Tab-separated table of C-alpha atoms and ligand atoms in Angstrom:
chain	number	residue	atom	x	y	z
P	21	MET	CA	-32.027	3.029	11.328
P	22	ALA	CA	-28.266	2.268	13.044
P	23	HIS	CA	-25.701	3.490	10.449
P	24	VAL	CA	-21.872	1.818	10.411
P	25	VAL	CA	-19.648	3.767	7.935
P	26	VAL	CA	-17.225	0.988	6.887
P	27	VAL	CA	-13.804	2.748	5.400
P	28	GLY	CA	-12.614	0.818	2.813
P	29	ALA	CA	-13.693	-1.195	-0.220
P	30	GLY	CA	-10.986	-4.535	0.052
P	31	ILE	CA	-11.497	-7.640	0.511
P	32	GLY	CA	-11.933	-7.264	4.676
P	33	GLY	CA	-14.326	-3.908	3.935
P	34	LEU	CA	-17.213	-4.952	1.258
P	35	THR	CA	-17.207	-8.717	3.793
P	36	ALA	CA	-19.028	-6.060	6.141
P	37	ALA	CA	-20.965	-3.598	4.352
P	38	ALA	CA	-22.559	-7.027	3.116
P	39	ALA	CA	-22.889	-8.047	6.146
P	40	PHE	CA	-24.446	-5.048	7.845
P	41	GLN	CA	-26.836	-4.815	4.678
P	42	ARG	CA	-27.836	-8.003	5.037
P	43	LYS	CA	-28.788	-6.908	8.906
P	44	GLY	CA	-30.038	-4.150	8.041
P	45	TRP	CA	-27.817	-1.264	8.977
P	46	GLU	CA	-27.212	1.536	6.992
P	47	VAL	CA	-23.943	1.391	5.188
P	48	THR	CA	-21.705	3.524	4.229
P	49	VAL	CA	-18.244	2.116	1.810
P	50	LEU	CA	-15.987	5.033	1.895
P	51	GLU	CA	-12.701	4.430	-0.086
P	52	ARG	CA	-10.053	6.676	-1.157
P	53	ALA	CA	-9.589	4.847	-4.611
P	54	PRO	CA	-11.594	5.685	-7.935
P	55	SER	CA	-12.227	2.076	-8.797
P	56	ILE	CA	-12.942	-1.135	-6.085
P	57	GLU	CA	-10.915	-2.832	-9.387
P	58	PRO	CA	-8.156	-5.035	-6.917
P	59	VAL	CA	-4.505	-6.035	-8.312
P	60	GLY	CA	-4.444	-8.807	-10.493
P	61	SER	CA	-4.007	-11.668	-8.833
P	62	GLY	CA	-5.617	-14.949	-7.727
P	63	LEU	CA	-6.126	-15.568	-4.262
P	64	ALA	CA	-6.753	-19.156	-2.425
P	65	MET	CA	-10.520	-19.164	-0.005
P	66	ALA	CA	-9.821	-21.774	2.515
P	67	PRO	CA	-12.703	-23.858	3.545
P	68	ASN	CA	-12.751	-21.545	7.103
P	69	ALA	CA	-13.081	-18.368	4.709
P	70	LEU	CA	-16.300	-20.212	2.794
P	71	ARG	CA	-17.974	-20.634	5.707
P	72	ALA	CA	-18.121	-17.210	6.665
P	73	LEU	CA	-19.240	-16.827	2.689
P	74	ASP	CA	-21.828	-19.045	3.132
P	75	THR	CA	-23.584	-16.681	6.132
P	76	ILE	CA	-24.289	-13.944	3.615
P	77	GLU	CA	-24.678	-16.029	0.603
P	78	VAL	CA	-21.474	-15.535	-1.545
P	79	GLY	CA	-20.108	-18.908	-0.758
P	80	ASP	CA	-21.865	-20.913	-3.484
P	81	GLN	CA	-21.175	-18.467	-6.486
P	82	VAL	CA	-17.131	-18.349	-4.935
P	83	ARG	CA	-17.562	-22.194	-4.826
P	84	LYS	CA	-18.277	-21.827	-9.449
P	85	LEU	CA	-15.763	-19.220	-9.574
P	86	ALA	CA	-13.148	-21.071	-7.991
P	87	ALA	CA	-11.132	-23.835	-8.956
P	88	MET	CA	-10.958	-26.854	-6.559
P	89	GLN	CA	-7.310	-27.050	-5.649
P	90	GLY	CA	-6.902	-30.592	-6.445
P	91	GLN	CA	-3.480	-32.316	-5.480
P	92	ALA	CA	-1.697	-30.083	-3.631
P	93	GLY	CA	1.524	-29.761	-2.434
P	94	ILE	CA	5.150	-28.332	-1.486
P	95	ARG	CA	7.979	-29.594	-3.806
P	96	ARG	CA	11.614	-28.653	-3.585
P	97	ALA	CA	13.027	-26.669	-5.947
P	98	ASP	CA	13.795	-29.728	-8.157
P	99	GLY	CA	10.217	-30.976	-8.028
P	100	HIS	CA	10.272	-33.573	-6.054
P	101	TRP	CA	7.546	-33.032	-3.596
P	102	LEU	CA	8.040	-33.864	0.356
P	103	SER	CA	4.688	-33.365	0.989
P	104	ARG	CA	1.249	-34.342	-1.043
P	105	THR	CA	-2.108	-33.345	0.162
P	106	SER	CA	-6.130	-33.646	-2.108
P	107	ALA	CA	-8.919	-31.841	-2.711
P	108	GLU	CA	-10.941	-35.640	-1.748
P	109	ALA	CA	-8.696	-35.448	1.487
P	110	ALA	CA	-9.591	-32.170	2.436
P	111	THR	CA	-13.486	-32.438	1.619
P	112	ALA	CA	-13.376	-35.137	3.604
P	113	ARG	CA	-12.284	-32.955	6.625
P	114	TYR	CA	-13.357	-29.940	6.550
P	115	GLY	CA	-16.582	-29.778	3.962
P	116	ASP	CA	-15.004	-27.858	1.265
P	117	PRO	CA	-11.358	-28.417	-0.935
P	118	THR	CA	-9.278	-24.855	-0.531
P	119	VAL	CA	-9.979	-23.379	-3.949
P	120	LEU	CA	-8.388	-20.513	-5.884
P	121	LEU	CA	-10.020	-18.049	-7.934
P	122	LEU	CA	-8.776	-13.965	-9.091
P	123	ARG	CA	-9.268	-11.664	-7.232
P	124	SER	CA	-11.927	-10.037	-9.154
P	125	SER	CA	-13.860	-11.901	-8.555
P	126	LEU	CA	-14.384	-12.557	-5.228
P	127	VAL	CA	-14.210	-8.314	-5.283
P	128	GLU	CA	-17.205	-8.462	-7.450
P	129	LEU	CA	-19.209	-10.885	-6.069
P	130	LEU	CA	-19.539	-8.791	-2.912
P	131	ALA	CA	-20.335	-5.340	-4.303
P	132	GLY	CA	-21.907	-7.004	-6.271
P	133	ARG	CA	-24.285	-8.050	-3.142
P	134	LEU	CA	-24.420	-4.339	-2.202
P	135	THR	CA	-27.240	-1.749	-3.066
P	136	GLU	CA	-26.761	0.776	-5.344
P	137	GLY	CA	-24.834	4.222	-3.617
P	138	THR	CA	-23.660	1.886	-1.010
P	139	ILE	CA	-19.890	2.591	-2.315
P	140	ARG	CA	-18.539	6.023	-2.199
P	141	LEU	CA	-15.425	6.298	-4.679
P	142	ASN	CA	-12.358	8.824	-4.528
P	143	THR	CA	-13.367	9.745	-0.360
P	144	ALA	CA	-10.585	9.154	1.226
P	145	VAL	CA	-10.973	9.206	4.902
P	146	SER	CA	-8.884	11.916	7.079
P	147	THR	CA	-9.759	11.567	10.573
P	148	ILE	CA	-12.347	9.689	12.751
P	149	SER	CA	-13.580	13.046	15.010
P	150	GLY	CA	-15.668	13.079	17.559
P	151	THR	CA	-15.688	10.450	20.778
P	152	PRO	CA	-14.980	6.788	20.321
P	153	ASP	CA	-18.489	6.368	21.381
P	154	ARG	CA	-20.173	8.852	19.264
P	155	PRO	CA	-17.631	8.705	16.182
P	156	VAL	CA	-17.775	11.120	12.927
P	157	ALA	CA	-15.866	9.936	9.846
P	158	VAL	CA	-14.218	12.763	8.379
P	159	THR	CA	-13.330	13.088	4.762
P	160	SER	CA	-10.205	15.002	3.214
P	161	SER	CA	-12.638	17.510	2.284
P	162	GLY	CA	-14.084	17.989	4.756
P	163	GLU	CA	-17.151	16.124	5.605
P	164	GLN	CA	-18.283	14.442	9.021
P	165	LEU	CA	-20.293	11.338	8.434
P	166	PRO	CA	-21.342	10.930	12.309
P	167	ALA	CA	-22.387	6.624	12.453
P	168	ASP	CA	-23.403	4.356	15.171
P	169	LEU	CA	-20.524	2.290	14.336
P	170	VAL	CA	-17.102	2.886	12.070
P	171	VAL	CA	-15.403	-0.230	10.560
P	172	ALA	CA	-11.910	0.632	10.134
P	173	ALA	CA	-10.506	-2.320	7.232
P	174	ASP	CA	-8.496	0.336	5.457
P	175	GLY	CA	-5.240	-1.931	5.059
P	176	ILE	CA	-2.121	-2.395	6.614
P	177	HIS	CA	-1.090	1.046	6.822
P	178	SER	CA	-4.473	1.748	8.563
P	179	ALA	CA	-4.499	5.382	9.752
P	180	THR	CA	-7.441	4.590	11.728
P	181	ARG	CA	-5.584	2.175	13.801
P	182	ALA	CA	-2.262	4.897	13.766
P	183	GLN	CA	-5.136	6.831	15.963
P	184	LEU	CA	-7.014	4.713	18.107
P	185	PHE	CA	-3.300	3.303	18.921
P	186	PRO	CA	-0.387	5.542	18.944
P	187	GLU	CA	1.657	3.570	21.013
P	188	HIS	CA	2.015	0.694	19.056
P	189	PRO	CA	4.960	0.118	16.056
P	190	GLY	CA	2.788	-0.696	13.694
P	191	PRO	CA	4.016	-3.655	10.469
P	192	VAL	CA	7.552	-4.800	10.310
P	193	TYR	CA	9.316	-5.662	7.387
P	194	ALA	CA	9.231	-9.329	6.737
P	195	GLY	CA	12.230	-9.617	5.292
P	196	VAL	CA	10.910	-10.523	2.566
P	197	THR	CA	9.869	-9.609	-1.301
P	198	SER	CA	6.690	-11.180	-3.450
P	199	TRP	CA	6.174	-11.338	-7.241
P	200	ARG	CA	2.430	-12.347	-8.306
P	201	ILE	CA	1.597	-12.655	-11.686
P	202	LEU	CA	-1.339	-14.568	-14.389
P	203	VAL	CA	-0.384	-16.716	-17.040
P	204	HIS	CA	-2.120	-18.777	-18.761
P	205	GLY	CA	-1.482	-22.616	-18.691
P	206	SER	CA	-3.547	-26.279	-17.625
P	207	GLY	CA	-3.653	-29.457	-16.997
P	208	LEU	CA	-1.161	-27.929	-13.871
P	209	SER	CA	-0.845	-28.678	-9.687
P	210	THR	CA	-1.223	-26.399	-7.277
P	211	SER	CA	2.365	-26.528	-6.002
P	212	GLU	CA	4.818	-24.593	-3.547
P	213	SER	CA	8.110	-25.666	-4.274
P	214	TRP	CA	10.620	-23.821	-1.344
P	215	GLY	CA	14.584	-23.489	-2.388
P	216	GLY	CA	17.967	-21.746	-0.855
P	217	PRO	CA	18.383	-18.896	-0.913
P	218	GLY	CA	15.347	-18.459	0.826
P	219	LEU	CA	12.593	-18.904	-2.653
P	220	VAL	CA	9.688	-19.786	-3.248
P	221	PHE	CA	7.358	-20.152	-5.678
P	222	GLY	CA	4.488	-21.162	-5.911
P	223	VAL	CA	1.831	-22.805	-8.746
P	224	ALA	CA	-2.132	-22.280	-8.287
P	225	PRO	CA	-4.175	-23.084	-11.272
P	226	LEU	CA	-6.625	-21.043	-11.731
P	227	VAL	CA	-10.478	-21.632	-14.018
P	228	ASP	CA	-10.623	-20.996	-17.243
P	229	ASP	CA	-6.923	-21.973	-18.648
P	230	GLN	CA	-5.566	-19.048	-16.019
P	231	VAL	CA	-2.751	-19.838	-13.618
P	232	TYR	CA	-1.434	-17.863	-10.362
P	233	CYS	CA	1.910	-17.669	-10.031
P	234	TYR	CA	4.055	-15.897	-7.139
P	235	ALA	CA	7.652	-16.076	-5.350
P	236	THR	CA	9.148	-15.024	-2.988
P	237	ALA	CA	13.008	-14.130	-2.361
P	238	THR	CA	14.543	-12.697	1.357
P	239	VAL	CA	16.090	-9.125	0.082
P	240	PRO	CA	16.396	-5.577	1.694
P	241	ALA	CA	13.004	-3.655	2.012
P	242	GLY	CA	12.398	-1.407	-0.831
P	243	GLN	CA	14.421	-2.685	-4.289
P	244	LYS	CA	12.818	-2.474	-7.236
P	245	ALA	CA	14.980	-4.825	-10.187
P	246	GLU	CA	16.759	-2.432	-12.786
P	247	GLY	CA	16.111	-5.074	-15.636
P	248	GLY	CA	12.284	-5.487	-14.980
P	249	GLU	CA	10.673	-8.380	-12.335
P	250	LEU	CA	10.140	-10.678	-15.265
P	251	GLY	CA	13.989	-10.374	-15.604
P	252	GLU	CA	14.575	-10.743	-12.088
P	253	LEU	CA	11.875	-13.977	-11.447
P	254	THR	CA	13.722	-15.375	-14.488
P	255	ARG	CA	16.854	-14.731	-13.733
P	256	LEU	CA	15.895	-16.491	-9.831
P	257	PHE	CA	13.718	-19.625	-10.506
P	258	ARG	CA	15.003	-20.579	-14.195
P	259	SER	CA	17.281	-23.249	-13.504
P	260	TRP	CA	13.880	-24.246	-11.215
P	261	HIS	CA	11.075	-27.377	-12.131
P	262	ASP	CA	8.973	-27.481	-14.831
P	263	PRO	CA	6.308	-26.016	-14.747
P	264	ILE	CA	8.193	-22.504	-13.859
P	265	PRO	CA	10.271	-21.545	-16.204
P	266	LYS	CA	7.944	-21.706	-18.961
P	267	LEU	CA	5.358	-20.263	-16.907
P	268	LEU	CA	8.163	-17.339	-16.808
P	269	SER	CA	8.660	-16.958	-20.276
P	270	GLU	CA	4.810	-17.055	-21.013
P	271	ALA	CA	4.281	-14.215	-18.729
P	272	ASP	CA	4.175	-10.301	-19.508
P	273	PRO	CA	6.659	-8.169	-18.396
P	274	ALA	CA	4.075	-5.734	-17.598
P	275	LYS	CA	2.105	-7.553	-15.439
P	276	VAL	CA	3.982	-8.463	-12.942
P	277	LEU	CA	3.051	-6.985	-9.445
P	278	ARG	CA	5.511	-6.615	-6.763
P	279	HIS	CA	5.084	-6.084	-3.095
P	280	ASP	CA	7.842	-5.980	0.160
P	281	ILE	CA	6.110	-8.115	2.831
P	282	TYR	CA	5.016	-6.613	6.634
P	283	SER	CA	3.035	-8.222	8.701
P	284	LEU	CA	1.856	-6.899	12.038
P	285	GLU	CA	4.212	-8.711	14.581
P	286	GLN	CA	3.290	-7.054	18.141
P	287	PRO	CA	-0.700	-7.952	18.403
P	288	LEU	CA	-2.482	-5.157	18.842
P	289	PRO	CA	-4.487	-4.496	22.580
P	290	ALA	CA	-7.549	-4.791	20.993
P	291	PHE	CA	-9.936	-3.981	17.405
P	292	HIS	CA	-12.365	-2.031	18.934
P	293	ARG	CA	-12.978	1.493	20.740
P	294	GLY	CA	-15.314	2.414	21.440
P	295	ARG	CA	-17.568	1.844	18.756
P	296	ILE	CA	-14.863	1.929	16.363
P	297	ALA	CA	-13.615	-1.817	14.940
P	298	LEU	CA	-10.497	-2.232	13.654
P	299	LEU	CA	-10.342	-5.287	11.083
P	300	GLY	CA	-8.703	-7.084	7.847
P	301	ASP	CA	-5.174	-6.237	7.994
P	302	ALA	CA	-5.414	-2.826	9.741
P	303	ALA	CA	-5.905	-5.273	12.062
P	304	HIS	CA	-3.559	-8.971	11.799
P	305	ALA	CA	-1.770	-7.762	8.471
P	306	MET	CA	0.018	-11.096	8.471
P	307	THR	CA	2.901	-12.416	5.872
P	308	PRO	CA	1.060	-14.469	2.489
P	309	ASN	CA	2.352	-18.097	4.006
P	310	LEU	CA	-0.764	-19.106	5.292
P	311	GLY	CA	-2.685	-18.073	2.195
P	312	GLN	CA	-5.160	-17.154	5.055
P	313	GLY	CA	-5.036	-12.516	5.382
P	314	ALA	CA	-8.040	-12.056	3.094
P	315	CYS	CA	-9.822	-15.057	5.156
P	316	GLN	CA	-9.141	-13.594	8.488
P	317	ALA	CA	-10.811	-9.935	7.226
P	318	ILE	CA	-13.606	-12.415	5.489
P	319	GLU	CA	-14.128	-13.811	9.489
P	320	ASP	CA	-13.473	-10.719	11.132
P	321	ALA	CA	-16.677	-9.082	9.034
P	322	ILE	CA	-18.945	-11.447	9.630
P	323	VAL	CA	-18.152	-11.994	13.392
P	324	LEU	CA	-18.141	-8.701	14.235
P	325	ALA	CA	-21.828	-7.935	11.995
P	326	HIS	CA	-23.441	-10.795	14.490
P	327	LEU	CA	-22.139	-9.202	17.677
P	328	ALA	CA	-22.307	-5.193	17.462
P	329	ASP	CA	-25.518	-3.850	18.211
P	330	PRO	CA	-25.753	-0.019	17.892
P	331	ASN	CA	-27.770	-0.079	21.053
P	332	ARG	CA	-25.113	-2.152	23.086
P	333	PRO	CA	-21.758	0.176	22.754
P	334	GLU	CA	-19.712	-2.136	24.557
P	335	SER	CA	-20.621	-5.059	21.863
P	336	LEU	CA	-17.720	-4.732	20.631
P	337	GLU	CA	-16.039	-6.350	23.207
P	338	ALA	CA	-17.054	-9.417	22.435
P	339	TYR	CA	-15.530	-8.453	19.781
P	340	SER	CA	-12.541	-8.182	20.113
P	341	ALA	CA	-12.655	-11.249	22.663
P	342	ALA	CA	-13.227	-13.288	19.919
P	343	ARG	CA	-11.254	-11.951	17.104
P	344	LEU	CA	-7.747	-10.876	18.582
P	345	PRO	CA	-7.007	-14.738	20.069
P	346	ARG	CA	-8.149	-15.972	16.864
P	347	THR	CA	-5.924	-13.723	14.935
P	348	THR	CA	-2.742	-13.430	16.703
P	349	PRO	CA	-1.724	-17.146	16.339
P	350	ILE	CA	-2.623	-17.532	13.128
P	351	VAL	CA	-0.293	-13.650	12.595
P	352	THR	CA	2.434	-15.539	13.927
P	353	ARG	CA	2.395	-19.116	12.226
P	354	SER	CA	2.538	-17.142	8.982
P	355	ARG	CA	5.655	-15.306	10.258
P	356	THR	CA	6.593	-18.510	11.368
P	357	ILE	CA	6.185	-20.360	8.017
P	358	CYS	CA	7.965	-16.845	6.304
P	359	ARG	CA	11.469	-17.616	7.884
P	360	ILE	CA	11.448	-21.262	7.666
P	361	THR	CA	10.882	-20.457	4.258
P	362	SER	CA	13.678	-18.029	4.118
P	363	TRP	CA	15.954	-20.160	5.873
P	364	ARG	CA	19.929	-20.679	3.998
P	365	ASN	CA	22.024	-22.483	5.889
P	366	PRO	CA	22.128	-25.818	3.690
P	367	MET	CA	22.247	-27.964	6.577
P	368	ALA	CA	19.207	-26.214	8.370
P	369	VAL	CA	17.681	-26.733	4.662
P	370	ALA	CA	18.436	-29.928	4.476
P	371	ALA	CA	17.285	-30.984	8.445
P	372	ARG	CA	13.226	-28.678	6.557
P	373	ASN	CA	12.850	-31.448	3.915
P	374	THR	CA	13.018	-33.805	5.782
P	375	MET	CA	11.045	-32.973	8.372
P	376	ILE	CA	8.167	-32.094	5.968
P	377	SER	CA	8.565	-35.031	3.551
P	378	LEU	CA	8.268	-37.403	6.488
P	379	LEU	CA	5.129	-35.317	7.692
P	380	GLY	CA	4.439	-35.949	4.074
P	381	LYS	CA	5.106	-39.776	4.091
P	382	LEU	CA	2.455	-40.209	7.085
P	383	GLY	CA	-0.216	-39.789	3.625
P	384	PRO	CA	-2.230	-36.165	2.714
P	385	THR	CA	-4.537	-35.744	6.342
P	386	ALA	CA	-1.435	-35.930	8.264
P	387	ALA	CA	-1.123	-32.167	7.035
P	388	LEU	CA	-3.622	-32.060	6.780
P	389	ARG	CA	-4.073	-32.496	10.094
P	390	GLN	CA	-2.567	-29.548	10.962
P	391	MET	CA	-4.482	-27.071	9.543
P	392	ASP	CA	-7.728	-28.350	11.732
P	393	PRO	CA	-7.704	-25.021	14.292
P	394	ILE	CA	-7.345	-22.694	11.017
P	395	PHE	CA	-9.879	-24.605	8.335
P	396	GLY	CA	-12.245	-25.993	11.292
P	397	TRP	CA	-13.300	-22.607	12.417
P	398	GLN	CA	-17.135	-22.271	12.309
P	399	PRO	CA	-19.264	-19.430	12.043
P	400	PRO	CA	-22.017	-18.036	14.925
P	401	ARG	CA	-24.962	-18.671	13.955
P	402	ASP	CA	-27.450	-15.775	13.722
W	521	FAD	C1	1.445	-11.747	-2.165
W	521	FAD	C2	0.188	-11.786	-1.133
W	521	FAD	C3	-0.953	-12.837	-1.588
W	521	FAD	C4	-1.946	-13.187	-0.830
W	521	FAD	N1	-2.548	-14.141	-0.743
W	521	FAD	C5	-3.628	-14.709	-0.366
W	521	FAD	C6	-4.185	-15.679	-0.481
W	521	FAD	O1	-4.292	-16.398	-1.036
W	521	FAD	N2	-5.688	-15.527	0.383
W	521	FAD	C7	-5.310	-15.266	1.392
W	521	FAD	O2	-6.451	-15.490	2.420
W	521	FAD	N3	-4.815	-13.542	1.697
W	521	FAD	C8	-3.814	-13.454	0.999
W	521	FAD	N4	-3.391	-12.171	1.012
W	521	FAD	C9	-3.384	-11.348	1.874
W	521	FAD	C10	-4.376	-10.761	1.670
W	521	FAD	O3	-3.991	-9.955	0.541
W	521	FAD	C11	-4.909	-9.209	2.638
W	521	FAD	O4	-5.422	-9.562	4.350
W	521	FAD	C12	-6.564	-8.385	2.427
W	521	FAD	O5	-6.842	-8.476	1.030
W	521	FAD	C13	-6.460	-7.267	2.963
W	521	FAD	O6	-7.822	-6.895	3.070
W	521	FAD	P1	-7.938	-5.347	3.644
W	521	FAD	O7	-9.632	-5.895	2.860
W	521	FAD	O8	-8.247	-5.854	4.739
W	521	FAD	O9	-7.332	-5.011	2.829
W	521	FAD	P2	-7.061	-3.924	1.867
W	521	FAD	O10	-7.189	-5.475	0.855
W	521	FAD	O11	-5.574	-3.634	2.115
W	521	FAD	O12	-8.172	-2.953	1.132
W	521	FAD	C14	-7.687	-1.451	2.854
W	521	FAD	C15	-8.723	-0.535	1.657
W	521	FAD	O13	-8.849	0.864	2.420
W	521	FAD	C16	-8.812	1.127	1.420
W	521	FAD	N5	-7.597	2.923	2.548
W	521	FAD	C17	-6.898	2.799	3.113
W	521	FAD	N6	-6.762	4.334	3.550
W	521	FAD	C18	-8.191	4.667	3.202
W	521	FAD	C19	-8.401	6.293	3.907
W	521	FAD	N7	-7.832	6.680	5.144
W	521	FAD	N8	-10.433	6.085	3.119
W	521	FAD	C20	-10.599	5.307	2.614
W	521	FAD	N9	-10.294	4.158	1.481
W	521	FAD	C21	-8.896	3.625	2.386
W	521	FAD	C22	-7.621	0.931	0.082
W	521	FAD	O14	-7.606	1.607	-0.571
W	521	FAD	C23	-8.049	-0.783	0.044
W	521	FAD	O15	-9.098	-0.276	-1.155
W	521	FAD	C24	-1.641	-11.916	0.326
W	521	FAD	C25	-1.615	-10.859	0.005
W	521	FAD	C26	0.145	-10.833	-0.804
W	521	FAD	C27	0.966	-9.792	-0.325
């Protein structure tokens, strides 16, 4: 039986593991962390990702655990809606709306698909040795795992990417830091509010009266708020529209997550070398503005499991050929939106808001149409 070693048990690695196991491969997932408990936050799954998850029979379970996005759109800091779309319009166009769920729900579902013993925790991969055509994953304790295929799903700071493509500059700071927090609340619309200077606040209702909030601000990398991150968020957003100040006043200061945003601005020359394939953030880390990082990791995993053939090492060329042109424009577009939300010049911000507003006036389908190339993706058929 062909053996695939997956490095990393994030959303990309777990999806790949489930997809390969379904195709009859022996799968070993090596994860350096002591548990696969993901960060406590929400996650948007767009129609393209739901379709991909359908191919490993997880899509319907995600739909059950998730909240439909409902009315969603972009607002100004004072609450004025610039553009709005609806779940009905998205469902009519793509078969599904974007859904919102806890990251932990998706991770549990994916891990639950795997046969007992597939995931080995506390097992860091220190290097990939052997040759590209006969790779061997070497753990930090010196254990060697030869494989027909190594899938590097080891995230944005992927050591495998650095090993395979040492000339690549790696992730670049996008100039933006992010905060994420889960709060209680009900009866809210999904919205992302943009204000100056370079501030964004997102409100995304989940099931069970939970609300996922996220925020970004343009600041130098590596900063931490001296008085605590919740205090910093309150300072930045206290004068913004309802329900933002209320949600922040009810948040638990201990549960605010802060991460600087990095992306791979320069695309890799390929997503594979020999029988080693990169996927997810390891291959194409992007800013979160389109909510597509995990969605693209899921697509990668499904396409890779579809194309990989242990008897045809060149099959991974088809993987790079399919996924590089798919993900590169999404990374670029996400980064462009990140830049646009970071504008500080009041005239530029007013012009930006007018453009979004004009687009919004064309109705819910006009805003959605911009997403056709991303949301309209179809998974390969076996
Ligand atoms: C603020 C924010 C909001 C976001 N919102 C969304 C959203 O709504 N929708 C969406 O689709 N995407 C979103 N994303 C992007 C998404 O989180 C990522 O793209 C996605 O989680 C990447 O998954 P991955 O499996 O590629 O990598 P990761 O989740 O980073 O997983 C990598 C795993 O590899 C392990 N690992 C690393 N090195 C080794 C090693 N040497 N040996 C063994 N294990 C190793 C790590 O411990 C980790 O478990 C968001 C990102 C941010 C920052």
